[in-house]
Coordinates of C-alpha atoms and ligand atoms in Angstrom, one line a residue:
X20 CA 27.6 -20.8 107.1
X21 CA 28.9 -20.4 111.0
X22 CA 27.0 -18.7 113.3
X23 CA 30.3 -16.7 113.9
X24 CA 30.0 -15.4 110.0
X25 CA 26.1 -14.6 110.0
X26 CA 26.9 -12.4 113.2
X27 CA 29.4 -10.7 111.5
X28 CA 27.3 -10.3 108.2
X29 CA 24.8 -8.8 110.6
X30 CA 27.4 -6.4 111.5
X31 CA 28.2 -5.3 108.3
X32 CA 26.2 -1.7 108.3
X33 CA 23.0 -1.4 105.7
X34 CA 23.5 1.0 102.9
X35 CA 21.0 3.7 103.9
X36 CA 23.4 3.8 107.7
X37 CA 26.5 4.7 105.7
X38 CA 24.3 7.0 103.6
X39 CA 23.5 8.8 107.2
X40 CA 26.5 9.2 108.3
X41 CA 28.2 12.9 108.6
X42 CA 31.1 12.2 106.1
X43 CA 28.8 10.8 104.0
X44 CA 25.9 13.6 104.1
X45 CA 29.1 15.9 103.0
X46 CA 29.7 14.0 100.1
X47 CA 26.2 14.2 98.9
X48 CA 26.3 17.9 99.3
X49 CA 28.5 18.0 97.2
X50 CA 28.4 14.8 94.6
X51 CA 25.5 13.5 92.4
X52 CA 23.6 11.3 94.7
X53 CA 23.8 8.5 91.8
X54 CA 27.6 8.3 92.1
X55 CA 27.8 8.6 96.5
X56 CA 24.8 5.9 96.4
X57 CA 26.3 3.5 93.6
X58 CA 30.0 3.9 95.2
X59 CA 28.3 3.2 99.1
X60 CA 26.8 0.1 97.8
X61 CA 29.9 -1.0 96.0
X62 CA 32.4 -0.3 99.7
X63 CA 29.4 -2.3 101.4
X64 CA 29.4 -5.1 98.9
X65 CA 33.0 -5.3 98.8
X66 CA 33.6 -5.4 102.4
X67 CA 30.6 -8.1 102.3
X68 CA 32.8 -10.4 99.9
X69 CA 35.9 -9.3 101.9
X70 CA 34.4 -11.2 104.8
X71 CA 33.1 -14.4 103.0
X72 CA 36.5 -14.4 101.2
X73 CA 38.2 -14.6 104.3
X74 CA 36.2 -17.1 106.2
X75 CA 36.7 -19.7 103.6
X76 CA 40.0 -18.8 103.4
X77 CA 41.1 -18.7 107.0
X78 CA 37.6 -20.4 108.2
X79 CA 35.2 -19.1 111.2
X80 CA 37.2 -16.2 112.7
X81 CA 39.0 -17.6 115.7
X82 CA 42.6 -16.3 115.2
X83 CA 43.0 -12.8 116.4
X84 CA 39.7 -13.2 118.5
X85 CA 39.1 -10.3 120.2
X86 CA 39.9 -9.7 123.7
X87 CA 36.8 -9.1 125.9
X88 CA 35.6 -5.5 126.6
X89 CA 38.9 -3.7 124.5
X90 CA 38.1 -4.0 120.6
X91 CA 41.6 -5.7 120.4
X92 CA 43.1 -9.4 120.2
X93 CA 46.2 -10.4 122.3
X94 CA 48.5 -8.7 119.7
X95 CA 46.7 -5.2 120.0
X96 CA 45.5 -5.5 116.5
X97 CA 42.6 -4.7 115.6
X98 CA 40.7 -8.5 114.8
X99 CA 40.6 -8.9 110.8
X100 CA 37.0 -8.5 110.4
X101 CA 36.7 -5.6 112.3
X102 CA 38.7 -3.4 110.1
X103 CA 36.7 -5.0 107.0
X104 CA 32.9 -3.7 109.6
X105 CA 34.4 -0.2 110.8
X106 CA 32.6 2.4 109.6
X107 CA 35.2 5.0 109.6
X108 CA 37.3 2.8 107.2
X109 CA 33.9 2.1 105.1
X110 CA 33.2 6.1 105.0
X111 CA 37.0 6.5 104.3
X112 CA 36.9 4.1 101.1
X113 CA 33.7 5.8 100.1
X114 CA 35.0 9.2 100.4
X115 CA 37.9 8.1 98.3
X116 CA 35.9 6.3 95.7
X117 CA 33.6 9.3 95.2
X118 CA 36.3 12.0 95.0
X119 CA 38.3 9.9 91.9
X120 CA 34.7 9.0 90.5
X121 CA 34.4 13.4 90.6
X122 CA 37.6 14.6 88.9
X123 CA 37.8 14.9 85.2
X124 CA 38.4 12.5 83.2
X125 CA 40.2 14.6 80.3
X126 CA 42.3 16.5 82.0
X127 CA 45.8 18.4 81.9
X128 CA 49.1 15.9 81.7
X129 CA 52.9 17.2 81.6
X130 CA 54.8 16.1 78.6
X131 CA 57.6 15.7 79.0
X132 CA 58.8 13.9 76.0
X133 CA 60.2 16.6 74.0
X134 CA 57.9 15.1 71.3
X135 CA 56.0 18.9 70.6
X136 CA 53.1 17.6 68.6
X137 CA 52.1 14.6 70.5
X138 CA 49.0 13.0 68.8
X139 CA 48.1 11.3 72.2
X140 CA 48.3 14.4 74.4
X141 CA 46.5 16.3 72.2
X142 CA 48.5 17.8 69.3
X143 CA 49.4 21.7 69.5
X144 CA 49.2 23.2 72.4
X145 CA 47.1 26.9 72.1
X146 CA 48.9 30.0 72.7
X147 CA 47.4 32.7 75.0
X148 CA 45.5 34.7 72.0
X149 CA 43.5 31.2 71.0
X150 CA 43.0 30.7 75.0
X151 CA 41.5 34.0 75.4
X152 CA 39.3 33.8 72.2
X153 CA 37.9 30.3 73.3
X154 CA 36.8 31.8 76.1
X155 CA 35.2 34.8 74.5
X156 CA 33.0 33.0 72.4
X157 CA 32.1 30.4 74.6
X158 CA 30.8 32.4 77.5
X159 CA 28.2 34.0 75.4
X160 CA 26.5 34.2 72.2
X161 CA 28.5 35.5 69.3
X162 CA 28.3 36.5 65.7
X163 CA 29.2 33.4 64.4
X164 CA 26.6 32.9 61.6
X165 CA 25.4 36.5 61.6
X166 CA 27.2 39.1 59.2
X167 CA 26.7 42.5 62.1
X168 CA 27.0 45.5 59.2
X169 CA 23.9 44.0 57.2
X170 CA 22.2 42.2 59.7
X171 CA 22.1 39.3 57.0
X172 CA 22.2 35.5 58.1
X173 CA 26.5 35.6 57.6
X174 CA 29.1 32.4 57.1
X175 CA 31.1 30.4 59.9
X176 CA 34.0 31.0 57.2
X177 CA 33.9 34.5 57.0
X178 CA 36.1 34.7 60.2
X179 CA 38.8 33.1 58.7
X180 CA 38.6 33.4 55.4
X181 CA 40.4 36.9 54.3
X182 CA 43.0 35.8 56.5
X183 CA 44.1 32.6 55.0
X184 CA 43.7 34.1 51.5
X185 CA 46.2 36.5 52.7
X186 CA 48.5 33.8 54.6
X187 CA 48.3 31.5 52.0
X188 CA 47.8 33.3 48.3
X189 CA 44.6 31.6 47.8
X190 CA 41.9 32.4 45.8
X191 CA 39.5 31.5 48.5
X192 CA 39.3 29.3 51.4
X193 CA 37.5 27.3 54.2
X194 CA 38.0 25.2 57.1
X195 CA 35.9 22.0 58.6
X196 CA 36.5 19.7 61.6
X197 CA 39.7 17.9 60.4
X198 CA 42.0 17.3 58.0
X199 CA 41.0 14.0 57.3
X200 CA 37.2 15.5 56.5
X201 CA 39.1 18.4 54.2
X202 CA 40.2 15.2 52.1
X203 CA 37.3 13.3 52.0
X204 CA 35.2 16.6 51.2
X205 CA 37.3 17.8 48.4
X206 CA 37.7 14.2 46.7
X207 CA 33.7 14.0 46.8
X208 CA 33.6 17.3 45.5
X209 CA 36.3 17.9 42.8
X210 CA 35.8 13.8 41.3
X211 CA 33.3 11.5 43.2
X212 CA 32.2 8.5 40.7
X213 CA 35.4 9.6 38.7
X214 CA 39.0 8.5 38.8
X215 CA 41.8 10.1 41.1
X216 CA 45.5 9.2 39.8
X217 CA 47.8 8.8 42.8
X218 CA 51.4 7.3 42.8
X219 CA 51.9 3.8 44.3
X220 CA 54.6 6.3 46.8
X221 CA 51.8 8.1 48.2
X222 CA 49.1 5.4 49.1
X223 CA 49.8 6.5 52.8
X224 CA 48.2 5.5 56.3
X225 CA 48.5 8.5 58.8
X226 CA 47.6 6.3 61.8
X227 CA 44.1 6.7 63.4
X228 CA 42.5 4.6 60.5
X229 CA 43.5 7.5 58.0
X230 CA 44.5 5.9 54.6
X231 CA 44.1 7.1 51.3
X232 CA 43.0 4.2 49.5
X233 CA 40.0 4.2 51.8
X234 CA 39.2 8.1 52.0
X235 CA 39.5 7.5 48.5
X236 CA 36.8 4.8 48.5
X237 CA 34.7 6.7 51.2
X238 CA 34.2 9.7 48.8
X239 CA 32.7 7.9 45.2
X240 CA 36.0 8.3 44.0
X241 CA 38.2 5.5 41.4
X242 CA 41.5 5.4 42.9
X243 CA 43.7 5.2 40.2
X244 CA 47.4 4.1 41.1
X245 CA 50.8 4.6 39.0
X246 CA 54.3 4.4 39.4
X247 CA 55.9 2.0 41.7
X248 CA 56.6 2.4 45.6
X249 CA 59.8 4.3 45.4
X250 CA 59.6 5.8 41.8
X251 CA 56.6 7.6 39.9
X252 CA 57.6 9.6 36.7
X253 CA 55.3 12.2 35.0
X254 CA 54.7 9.8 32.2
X255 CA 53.0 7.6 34.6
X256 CA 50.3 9.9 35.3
X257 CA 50.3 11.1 31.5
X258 CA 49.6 7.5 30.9
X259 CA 46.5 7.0 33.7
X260 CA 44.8 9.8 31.9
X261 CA 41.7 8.8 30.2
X262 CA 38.1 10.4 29.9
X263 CA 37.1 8.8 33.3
X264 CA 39.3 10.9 35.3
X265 CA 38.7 14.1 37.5
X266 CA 41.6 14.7 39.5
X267 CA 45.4 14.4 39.9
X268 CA 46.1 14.1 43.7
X269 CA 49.5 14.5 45.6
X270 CA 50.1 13.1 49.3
X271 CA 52.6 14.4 51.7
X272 CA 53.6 10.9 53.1
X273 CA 54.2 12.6 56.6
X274 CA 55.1 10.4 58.5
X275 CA 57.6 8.3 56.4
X276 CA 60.4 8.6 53.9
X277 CA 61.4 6.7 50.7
X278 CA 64.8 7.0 50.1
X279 CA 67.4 6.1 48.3
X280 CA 66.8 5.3 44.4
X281 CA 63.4 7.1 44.1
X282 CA 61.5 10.1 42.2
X283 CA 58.5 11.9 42.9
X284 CA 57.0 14.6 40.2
X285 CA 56.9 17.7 41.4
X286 CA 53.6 19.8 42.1
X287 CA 54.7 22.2 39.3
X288 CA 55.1 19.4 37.2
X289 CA 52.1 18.0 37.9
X290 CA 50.1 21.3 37.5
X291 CA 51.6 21.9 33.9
X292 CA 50.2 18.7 33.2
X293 CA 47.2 19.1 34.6
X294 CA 46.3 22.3 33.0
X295 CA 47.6 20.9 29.6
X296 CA 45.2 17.9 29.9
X297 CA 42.5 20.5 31.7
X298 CA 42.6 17.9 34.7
X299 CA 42.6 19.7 38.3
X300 CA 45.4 19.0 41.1
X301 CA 45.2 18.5 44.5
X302 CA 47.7 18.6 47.2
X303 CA 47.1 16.9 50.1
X304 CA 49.9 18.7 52.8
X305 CA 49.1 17.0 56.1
X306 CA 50.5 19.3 58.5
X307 CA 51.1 22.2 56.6
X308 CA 52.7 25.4 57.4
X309 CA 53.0 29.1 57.0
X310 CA 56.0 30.0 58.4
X311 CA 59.3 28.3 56.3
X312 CA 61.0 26.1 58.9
X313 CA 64.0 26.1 56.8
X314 CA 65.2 29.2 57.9
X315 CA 65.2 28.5 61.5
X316 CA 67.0 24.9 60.9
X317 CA 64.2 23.0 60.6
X318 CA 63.8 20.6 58.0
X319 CA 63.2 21.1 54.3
X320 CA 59.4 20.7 53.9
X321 CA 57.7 23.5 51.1
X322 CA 55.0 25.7 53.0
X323 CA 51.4 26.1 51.9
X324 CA 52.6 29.1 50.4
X325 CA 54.7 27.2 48.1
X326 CA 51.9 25.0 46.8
X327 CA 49.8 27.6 45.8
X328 CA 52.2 29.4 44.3
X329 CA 52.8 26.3 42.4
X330 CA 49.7 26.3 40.7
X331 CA 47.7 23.8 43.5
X332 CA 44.1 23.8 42.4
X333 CA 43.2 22.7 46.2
X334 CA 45.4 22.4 49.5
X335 CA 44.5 20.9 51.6
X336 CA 46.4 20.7 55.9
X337 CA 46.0 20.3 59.6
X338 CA 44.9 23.3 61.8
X339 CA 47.0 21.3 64.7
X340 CA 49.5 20.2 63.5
X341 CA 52.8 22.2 62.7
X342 CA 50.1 25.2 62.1
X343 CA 50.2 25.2 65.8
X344 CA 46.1 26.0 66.2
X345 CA 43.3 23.8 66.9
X346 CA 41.7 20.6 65.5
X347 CA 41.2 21.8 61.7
X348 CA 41.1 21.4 58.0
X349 CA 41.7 23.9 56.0
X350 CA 41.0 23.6 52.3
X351 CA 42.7 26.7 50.5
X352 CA 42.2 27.4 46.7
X353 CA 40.7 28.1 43.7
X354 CA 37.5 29.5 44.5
X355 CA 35.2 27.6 42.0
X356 CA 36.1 24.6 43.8
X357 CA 36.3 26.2 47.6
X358 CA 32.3 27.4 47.1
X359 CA 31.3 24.2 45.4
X360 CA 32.5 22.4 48.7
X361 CA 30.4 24.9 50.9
X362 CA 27.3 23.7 48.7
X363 CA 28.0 19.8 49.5
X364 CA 25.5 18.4 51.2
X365 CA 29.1 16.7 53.5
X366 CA 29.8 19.9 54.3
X367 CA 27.5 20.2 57.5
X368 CA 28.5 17.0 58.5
X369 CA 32.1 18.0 58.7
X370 CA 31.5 21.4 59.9
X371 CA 34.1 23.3 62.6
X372 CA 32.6 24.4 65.7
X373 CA 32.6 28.5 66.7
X374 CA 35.1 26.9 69.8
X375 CA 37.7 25.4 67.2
X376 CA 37.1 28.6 64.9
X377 CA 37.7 31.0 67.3
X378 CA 41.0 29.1 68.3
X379 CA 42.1 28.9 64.6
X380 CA 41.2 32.8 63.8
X381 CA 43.0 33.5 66.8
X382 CA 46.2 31.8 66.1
X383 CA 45.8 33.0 61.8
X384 CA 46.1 36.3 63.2
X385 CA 49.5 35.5 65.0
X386 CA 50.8 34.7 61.2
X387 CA 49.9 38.4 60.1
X388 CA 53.2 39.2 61.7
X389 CA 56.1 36.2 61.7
X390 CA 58.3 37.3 64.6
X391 CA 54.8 36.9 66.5
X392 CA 53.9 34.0 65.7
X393 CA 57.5 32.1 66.4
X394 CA 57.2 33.7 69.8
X395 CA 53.6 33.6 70.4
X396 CA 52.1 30.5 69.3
X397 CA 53.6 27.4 71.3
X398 CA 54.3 24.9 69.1
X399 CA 56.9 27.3 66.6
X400 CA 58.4 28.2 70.1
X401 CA 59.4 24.7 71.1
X402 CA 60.2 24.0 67.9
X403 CA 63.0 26.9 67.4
X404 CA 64.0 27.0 70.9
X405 CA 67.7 28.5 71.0
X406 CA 70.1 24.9 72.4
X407 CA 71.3 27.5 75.0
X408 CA 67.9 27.9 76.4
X409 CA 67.2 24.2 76.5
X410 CA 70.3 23.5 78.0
X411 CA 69.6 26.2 80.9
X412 CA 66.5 24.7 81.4
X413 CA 67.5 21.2 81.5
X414 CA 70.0 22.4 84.5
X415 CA 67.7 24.4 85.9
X416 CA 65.4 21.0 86.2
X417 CA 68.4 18.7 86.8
X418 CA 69.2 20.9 90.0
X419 CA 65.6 20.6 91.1
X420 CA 65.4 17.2 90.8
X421 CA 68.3 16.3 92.4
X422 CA 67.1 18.3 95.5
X423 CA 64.8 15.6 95.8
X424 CA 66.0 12.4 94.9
X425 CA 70.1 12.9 95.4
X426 CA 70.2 9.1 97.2
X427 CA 67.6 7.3 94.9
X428 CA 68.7 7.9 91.6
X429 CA 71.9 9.5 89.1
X430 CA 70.9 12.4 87.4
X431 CA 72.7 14.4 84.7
X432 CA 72.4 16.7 81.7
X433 CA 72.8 15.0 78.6
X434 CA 72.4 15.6 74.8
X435 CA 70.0 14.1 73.0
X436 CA 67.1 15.0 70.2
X437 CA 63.4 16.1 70.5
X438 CA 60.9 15.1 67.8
X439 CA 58.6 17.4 66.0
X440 CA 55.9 14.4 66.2
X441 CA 52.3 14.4 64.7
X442 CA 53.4 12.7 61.7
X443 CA 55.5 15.5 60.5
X444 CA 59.3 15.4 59.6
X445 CA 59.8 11.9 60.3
X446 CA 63.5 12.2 60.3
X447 CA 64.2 16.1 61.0
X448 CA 66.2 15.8 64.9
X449 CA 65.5 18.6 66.5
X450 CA 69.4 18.6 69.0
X451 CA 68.3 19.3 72.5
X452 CA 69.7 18.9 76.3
X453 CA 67.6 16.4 78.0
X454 CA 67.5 15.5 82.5
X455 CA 68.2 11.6 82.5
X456 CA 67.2 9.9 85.7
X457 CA 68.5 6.3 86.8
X458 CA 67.1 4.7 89.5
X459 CA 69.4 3.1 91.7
X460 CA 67.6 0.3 92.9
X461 CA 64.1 0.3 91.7
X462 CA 63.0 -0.5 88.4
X463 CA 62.8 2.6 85.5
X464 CA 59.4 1.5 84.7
X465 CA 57.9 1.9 88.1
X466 CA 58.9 5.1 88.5
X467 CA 57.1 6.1 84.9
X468 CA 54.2 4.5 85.7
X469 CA 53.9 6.4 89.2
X470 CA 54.6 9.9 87.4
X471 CA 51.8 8.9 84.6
X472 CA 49.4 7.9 87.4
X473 CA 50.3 10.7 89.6
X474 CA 48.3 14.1 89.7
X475 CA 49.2 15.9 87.5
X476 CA 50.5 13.0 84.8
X477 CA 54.0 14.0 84.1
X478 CA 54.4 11.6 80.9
X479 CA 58.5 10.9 80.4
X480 CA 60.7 8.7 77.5
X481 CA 62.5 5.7 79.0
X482 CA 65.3 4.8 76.8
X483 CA 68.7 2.1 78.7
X484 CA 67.5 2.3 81.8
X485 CA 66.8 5.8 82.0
X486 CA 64.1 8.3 82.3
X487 CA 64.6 10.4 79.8
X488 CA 62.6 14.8 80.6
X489 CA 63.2 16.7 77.5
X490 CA 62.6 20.7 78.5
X491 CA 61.6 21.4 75.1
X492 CA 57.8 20.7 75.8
X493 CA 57.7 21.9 79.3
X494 CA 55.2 25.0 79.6
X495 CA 56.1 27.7 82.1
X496 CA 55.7 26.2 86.0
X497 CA 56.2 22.7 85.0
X498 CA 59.4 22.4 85.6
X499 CA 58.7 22.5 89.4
X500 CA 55.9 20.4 89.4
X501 CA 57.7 17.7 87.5
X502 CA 60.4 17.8 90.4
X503 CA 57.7 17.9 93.4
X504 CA 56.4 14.5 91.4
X505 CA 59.8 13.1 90.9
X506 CA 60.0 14.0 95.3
X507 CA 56.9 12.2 96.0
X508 CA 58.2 9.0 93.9
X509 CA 61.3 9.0 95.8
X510 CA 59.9 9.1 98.9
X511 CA 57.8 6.0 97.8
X512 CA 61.0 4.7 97.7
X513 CA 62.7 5.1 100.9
X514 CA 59.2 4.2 102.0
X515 CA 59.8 1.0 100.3
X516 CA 55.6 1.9 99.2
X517 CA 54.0 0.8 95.5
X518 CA 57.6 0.0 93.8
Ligands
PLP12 C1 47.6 14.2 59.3 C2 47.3 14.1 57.9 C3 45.9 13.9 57.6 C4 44.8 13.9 58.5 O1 44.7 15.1 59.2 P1 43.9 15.3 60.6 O2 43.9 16.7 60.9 O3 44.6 14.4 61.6 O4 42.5 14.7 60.3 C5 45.6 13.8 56.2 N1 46.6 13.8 55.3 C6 47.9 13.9 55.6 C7 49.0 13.9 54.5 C8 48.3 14.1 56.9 O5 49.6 14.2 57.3

């Protein structure tokens, strides 16, 4: 080591002199000491192996020495390693390191994707009824396991459960944390240790590790295949029948489509059958709904309704998915079967929380009346929004962002389609009017990257070149931050910064 280096290692200041410092002692006002102490020692270590870096690099400092008595070399720069010493830079990187350490880390993004139920931002978005519920019961105590006319210990499902009987037809009804964990409950209750005939169509992976072969394996039950991939006839599961089994199952298969030379059997079907043979039937619905789609457009999928009209033992569907609500399960049905599953000991394990509950009564109650619920509950509004409001918007948001990036990139109003998303209605279009963006001379993907790192994330399709903002999943005031982000990026570029 040089003398020059040791001097300049001396010079580096000690942890507990940054910790002193003004900017510093404001930090800790206001920041767990941990996390201003941890990030002070990183800056000081960093700027410690800044220095060695550079002197093996370079070796002793020599170039840029500084000129006597004025802190600067010949060139008026400030010499290398005094910018790597100054405290006001180390205070600066501290300050900075502390403040991203302090912000959220789940936090709100923009999407702006036009897919509306977007498994990685989060599914449905709440309407304004769940918000305000949420925060009802989770500012204070509540009734949630007390029944208030007896006084009597009461049931978590008692809030919801008149309600979906009434939405749904249902003899009776429950919810838990998911819709995965309404699966695996039911299975283990309606046929563990027994066997469960499903058709080879149905054998279905949801993404996130859901797949029925294995829920089927986690809950003690035989799976018990028939039929082939793209055809399953009602003679197949006739044929599976034997003493051993407990339970005819049916799969939406979500997020895919056989088609082409295929057959499914019906739920009717299968419920004749089922009741002839005394065999119970379960219909696993995924993202089930309460409103019919159909009418607005909107693919051709049978609502929950429908199944237990059709004789469904138990249904079984997301609370946020197309239902629009929170994180959910809901198991609807007969009730034998619905208060056998409150008994299982799995039951506690997969139990909702009041915050989710409060959320999903919330959003039932939109239901009660349907021209409410299209309007009020977010996901039914994106999904039947009118293709002369989304083309208004899409100007509206083209003319914004043009105010701010006219030189750095074309942008135009264009047609296009928006995705349902979360597994639902793999192939239903939804036509919309979409703001595509090219950037002239940058690349497309820099200018993504910069909106998803920017604050607030505005998350964007890419498709030829082009950034693709569908207005459909815009919430109210988004539109203009969107364009402020879409400013800052093209300033970035004039500035010639990060691209
Ligand atoms: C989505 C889905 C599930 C899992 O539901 P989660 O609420 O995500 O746990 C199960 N079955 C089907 C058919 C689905 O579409």
């Amino acid at each position: 080591m040089t003398k020059d280096l040791k001097e300049l290692l001396r010079q580096l200041p000690a942890v507990d002199q940054l910790l002193g410092r003004p900017e510093v002692e404001q930090l800790l006002s206001e920041h767990p000491r941990s996390i201003v102490v941890e990030k002070v020692r990183a800056v000081v270590d960093g700027a410690r192996q800044g220095l060695l870096a550079r002197v093996s690099q370079a070796g002793a400092p020599g170039a840029g020495e500084e000129v006597p008595g004025t802190g600067k070399d010949r060139e008026g720069e400030l010499p290398w390693w005094k910018e790597l010493l100054e405290v006001s830079a180390l205070t600066a990187k501290v300050r900075a390191e502390v403040l991203e350490a302090g912000k959220r880390h789940l936090r709100p993004v923009i999407n702006a994707t036009g897919v509306v139920l977007h498994t990685n931002l989060g599914r449905a978005v709440l309407g304004q009824a769940a918000l305000e519920a949420v925060q009802d019961v989770a500012r204070g105590y509540s009734n949630l396991e007390l029944d208030l006319v007896s006084g009597d210990r009461g049931s978590r499902y008692s809030h919801v459960e008149d309600l979906l009987r009434r939405l749904t037809g249902a003899e009776a009804a429950m919810v838990v944390n998911n819709n995965a964990a309404a699966v695996l409950l039911a299975l283990s209750t309606m046929a563990s240790g027994r066997e469960v005939v499903v058709s080879r169509g149905q054998l279905v992976e949801i993404g996130g590790a859901f797949r029925v072969p294995d829920v089927m394996a986690q809950s003690g039950c035989i799976l018990k295949e028939v039929g082939t991939t793209n055809k399953t006839h009602l003679r197949d599961y006739n044929q599976a029948v034997n003493e051993q089994t407990g339970l005819f199952l049916k799969v939406h298969t979500s997020n895919y489509r056989v088609v082409g030379f295929t057959r499914e059997v019906s739920l009717a079907e299968l419920v004749e059958l089922g009741s002839k043979l005394g065999i119970p039937v379960m219909d696993d619905l995924g993202s089930g709904f309460l409103v019919d789609l159909k009418k607005y457009g909107i693919g051709d999928e049978p609502t929950v309704q429908a199944s237990i009209a059709a004789g469904a033992d138990v249904v079984t569907f997301s609370g946020d998915k197309l239902l629009g609500g929170t994180q959910a399960g809901i198991i609807a049905g007969k009730g034998r079967y619905i208060q056998a599953m409150k008994k299982h000991p799995l039951t506690r394990a997969v139990r909702i929380d009041k915050l989710s509950l409060a959320a999903l009564e919330a959003t039932l109650r939109e239901y009660l009346d349907e021209s409410r619920a299209v309007t009020n509950i977010p996901t039914l509004r994106m999904l039947t929004m009118p293709l002369e409001e989304l083309d208004s918007r899409a100007r509206e948001l083209a003319e914004r962002v043009k105010a701010f990036v006219a030189e750095a990139a074309v942008v135009e109003v264009a047609d296009d389609y928006s995705q349902v998303g979360g597994g639902a209605m793999p192939l239903t279009m939804l036509a919309t009017k979409v703001v595509k963006i090219k950037p002239l001379a940058s690349p497309v993907q820099a200018w993504a990257r910069l909106l998803r790192q920017g604050e607030p994330a505005v998350i964007v399709r890419i498709q030829d070149d082009r950034l693709i903002l569908d207005p459909r999943t815009l919430m109210a005031g988004e539109m203009e931050l969107v364009a402020e982000a879409l400013s800052k990026i093209s300033t970035h570029y004039y500035q010639g910064v990060g691209l």
